[in-house]
């Protein structure tokens, strides 16, 4: 019976200590950040994996990842060996407004560079607009939203 097999699997996972539905962390006085070893009674955060870090260590970790260029955008939990990716909400929770702008620019740059059909405007003076095309090989004339036209460079 399939139901019996599923119930058996759930019991086995529970016996092995593998929780299929982790609960949010309750603040406890004895919690310590595993990066700086300071007590973290209320200023702490964790991902759904439950690995606990103080908010200062989260901020420093994410800022260091931003410095790693686009590779840093694929940040994972700070716990060694944990591969859970840091969601957008954690980035926004721990970064100041200026760093969030830098983070958003890096996300846009990463998306643009990874997508064949979206490219940055080729304006030689620099531009923050992107060009989208159905066939990247067929693009001959680009009219930028900032008023620049590729035909003007002939």
Short mmCIF file of C-alpha atoms in Angstrom, two decimals:
data_model
loop_
_atom_site.label_atom_id
_atom_site.label_comp_id
_atom_site.label_asym_id
_atom_site.label_seq_id
_atom_site.Cartn_x
_atom_site.Cartn_y
_atom_site.Cartn_z
CA UNK A 1 0.00 0.00 0.00
CA UNK A 2 1.50 3.34 -1.12
CA UNK A 3 0.16 5.25 1.89
CA UNK A 4 1.87 2.81 4.25
CA UNK A 5 5.18 3.25 2.37
CA UNK A 6 4.91 7.07 2.61
CA UNK A 7 4.09 6.88 6.32
CA UNK A 8 7.03 4.49 6.77
CA UNK A 9 9.35 6.91 4.98
CA UNK A 10 8.18 9.82 7.14
CA UNK A 11 8.75 7.77 10.30
CA UNK A 12 12.23 6.80 9.11
CA UNK A 13 13.13 10.42 8.32
CA UNK A 14 11.87 11.50 11.74
CA UNK A 15 13.89 8.75 13.43
CA UNK A 16 17.01 9.91 11.56
CA UNK A 17 16.41 13.48 12.73
CA UNK A 18 15.54 14.81 9.28
CA UNK A 19 12.72 17.28 9.69
CA UNK A 20 10.66 17.76 6.54
CA UNK A 21 9.00 20.90 7.97
CA UNK A 22 11.57 22.89 9.96
CA UNK A 23 10.12 25.32 12.49
CA UNK A 24 11.24 28.95 12.86
CA UNK A 25 13.98 29.44 15.44
CA UNK A 26 12.90 30.47 18.91
CA UNK A 27 15.20 33.02 20.60
CA UNK A 28 17.31 31.36 23.26
CA UNK A 29 19.86 32.94 25.57
CA UNK A 30 22.55 30.36 24.76
CA UNK A 31 22.58 30.97 20.97
CA UNK A 32 25.94 32.07 19.57
CA UNK A 33 26.91 33.25 16.12
CA UNK A 34 29.21 30.60 14.65
CA UNK A 35 31.25 33.25 12.81
CA UNK A 36 32.11 35.74 15.59
CA UNK A 37 31.03 33.65 18.61
CA UNK A 38 29.07 36.51 20.14
CA UNK A 39 25.77 35.79 21.87
CA UNK A 40 22.81 36.52 19.61
CA UNK A 41 19.64 36.68 21.64
CA UNK A 42 17.59 38.90 19.34
CA UNK A 43 19.78 40.28 16.52
CA UNK A 44 20.13 37.07 14.56
CA UNK A 45 18.97 35.59 11.28
CA UNK A 46 18.99 32.21 9.66
CA UNK A 47 17.88 30.67 6.40
CA UNK A 48 15.46 27.76 6.36
CA UNK A 49 18.42 25.45 7.10
CA UNK A 50 18.46 26.89 10.64
CA UNK A 51 22.17 27.84 10.78
CA UNK A 52 22.33 30.86 13.04
CA UNK A 53 24.40 34.03 12.47
CA UNK A 54 24.28 37.49 14.01
CA UNK A 55 23.00 40.32 11.83
CA UNK A 56 26.44 42.03 11.76
CA UNK A 57 28.04 38.87 10.36
CA UNK A 58 25.26 38.57 7.77
CA UNK A 59 25.86 42.16 6.67
CA UNK A 60 29.64 41.70 6.44
CA UNK A 61 29.26 38.38 4.61
CA UNK A 62 26.86 39.82 2.02
CA UNK A 63 29.00 42.93 1.49
CA UNK A 64 32.03 40.70 0.87
CA UNK A 65 29.99 38.68 -1.62
CA UNK A 66 29.04 41.88 -3.47
CA UNK A 67 32.76 42.65 -3.81
CA UNK A 68 33.22 39.24 -5.48
CA UNK A 69 31.28 40.62 -8.49
CA UNK A 70 28.66 38.40 -10.08
CA UNK A 71 29.96 35.20 -8.50
CA UNK A 72 29.01 36.66 -5.13
CA UNK A 73 25.37 36.96 -6.14
CA UNK A 74 25.11 33.21 -5.79
CA UNK A 75 25.81 33.39 -2.07
CA UNK A 76 25.02 30.36 0.07
CA UNK A 77 24.53 29.90 3.80
CA UNK A 78 27.63 30.87 5.77
CA UNK A 79 27.80 27.44 7.42
CA UNK A 80 30.58 25.36 5.88
CA UNK A 81 29.10 22.69 3.63
CA UNK A 82 25.58 24.15 3.54
CA UNK A 83 24.56 24.90 -0.05
CA UNK A 84 21.27 26.69 0.65
CA UNK A 85 21.20 29.87 -1.45
CA UNK A 86 20.67 33.24 0.23
CA UNK A 87 17.29 34.59 -0.93
CA UNK A 88 16.69 38.15 -2.08
CA UNK A 89 14.84 38.94 1.17
CA UNK A 90 17.98 38.30 3.27
CA UNK A 91 20.05 40.59 1.03
CA UNK A 92 17.47 43.37 1.44
CA UNK A 93 17.12 42.78 5.17
CA UNK A 94 20.83 43.21 5.91
CA UNK A 95 22.11 45.76 3.39
CA UNK A 96 21.85 49.54 3.62
CA UNK A 97 20.02 51.41 0.79
CA UNK A 98 23.24 52.26 -1.09
CA UNK A 99 24.41 48.63 -0.99
CA UNK A 100 20.96 47.46 -2.13
CA UNK A 101 21.29 49.71 -5.21
CA UNK A 102 24.70 48.15 -5.93
CA UNK A 103 23.17 44.67 -5.42
CA UNK A 104 20.33 45.46 -7.84
CA UNK A 105 22.78 46.75 -10.47
CA UNK A 106 24.82 43.57 -10.12
CA UNK A 107 21.65 41.46 -10.53
CA UNK A 108 20.72 43.41 -13.69
CA UNK A 109 24.24 43.05 -15.07
CA UNK A 110 24.25 39.32 -14.37
CA UNK A 111 20.84 38.84 -16.00
CA UNK A 112 21.88 40.85 -19.07
CA UNK A 113 25.20 39.07 -19.53
CA UNK A 114 23.58 35.64 -19.17
CA UNK A 115 20.83 36.34 -21.72
CA UNK A 116 21.64 36.19 -25.46
CA UNK A 117 18.64 38.31 -26.40
CA UNK A 118 19.35 41.19 -24.02
CA UNK A 119 22.44 43.36 -24.36
CA UNK A 120 23.55 46.67 -22.94
CA UNK A 121 23.08 49.69 -25.19
CA UNK A 122 26.26 50.06 -27.31
CA UNK A 123 26.36 53.85 -26.88
CA UNK A 124 30.11 54.60 -26.72
CA UNK A 125 29.49 57.27 -24.07
CA UNK A 126 27.93 54.69 -21.74
CA UNK A 127 24.28 54.04 -21.08
CA UNK A 128 22.13 52.22 -18.53
CA UNK A 129 19.53 51.01 -21.04
CA UNK A 130 19.37 47.51 -22.48
CA UNK A 131 18.37 46.28 -25.91
CA UNK A 132 16.10 43.26 -26.34
CA UNK A 133 15.77 41.41 -29.62
CA UNK A 134 14.15 38.24 -30.91
CA UNK A 135 17.12 37.53 -33.21
CA UNK A 136 20.42 38.95 -31.94
CA UNK A 137 22.05 38.43 -35.37
CA UNK A 138 19.42 40.55 -37.14
CA UNK A 139 19.97 43.76 -35.14
CA UNK A 140 21.27 46.52 -37.44
CA UNK A 141 19.94 49.79 -36.05
CA UNK A 142 19.51 50.46 -32.35
CA UNK A 143 17.52 53.38 -31.00
CA UNK A 144 18.23 53.91 -27.34
CA UNK A 145 15.64 55.12 -24.85
CA UNK A 146 18.09 57.90 -23.92
CA UNK A 147 17.93 59.29 -27.47
CA UNK A 148 21.09 57.70 -28.91
CA UNK A 149 20.88 56.02 -32.35
CA UNK A 150 23.45 53.52 -33.66
CA UNK A 151 22.93 54.90 -37.19
CA UNK A 152 24.57 58.13 -36.00
CA UNK A 153 27.99 56.44 -35.65
CA UNK A 154 28.33 55.72 -39.39
#
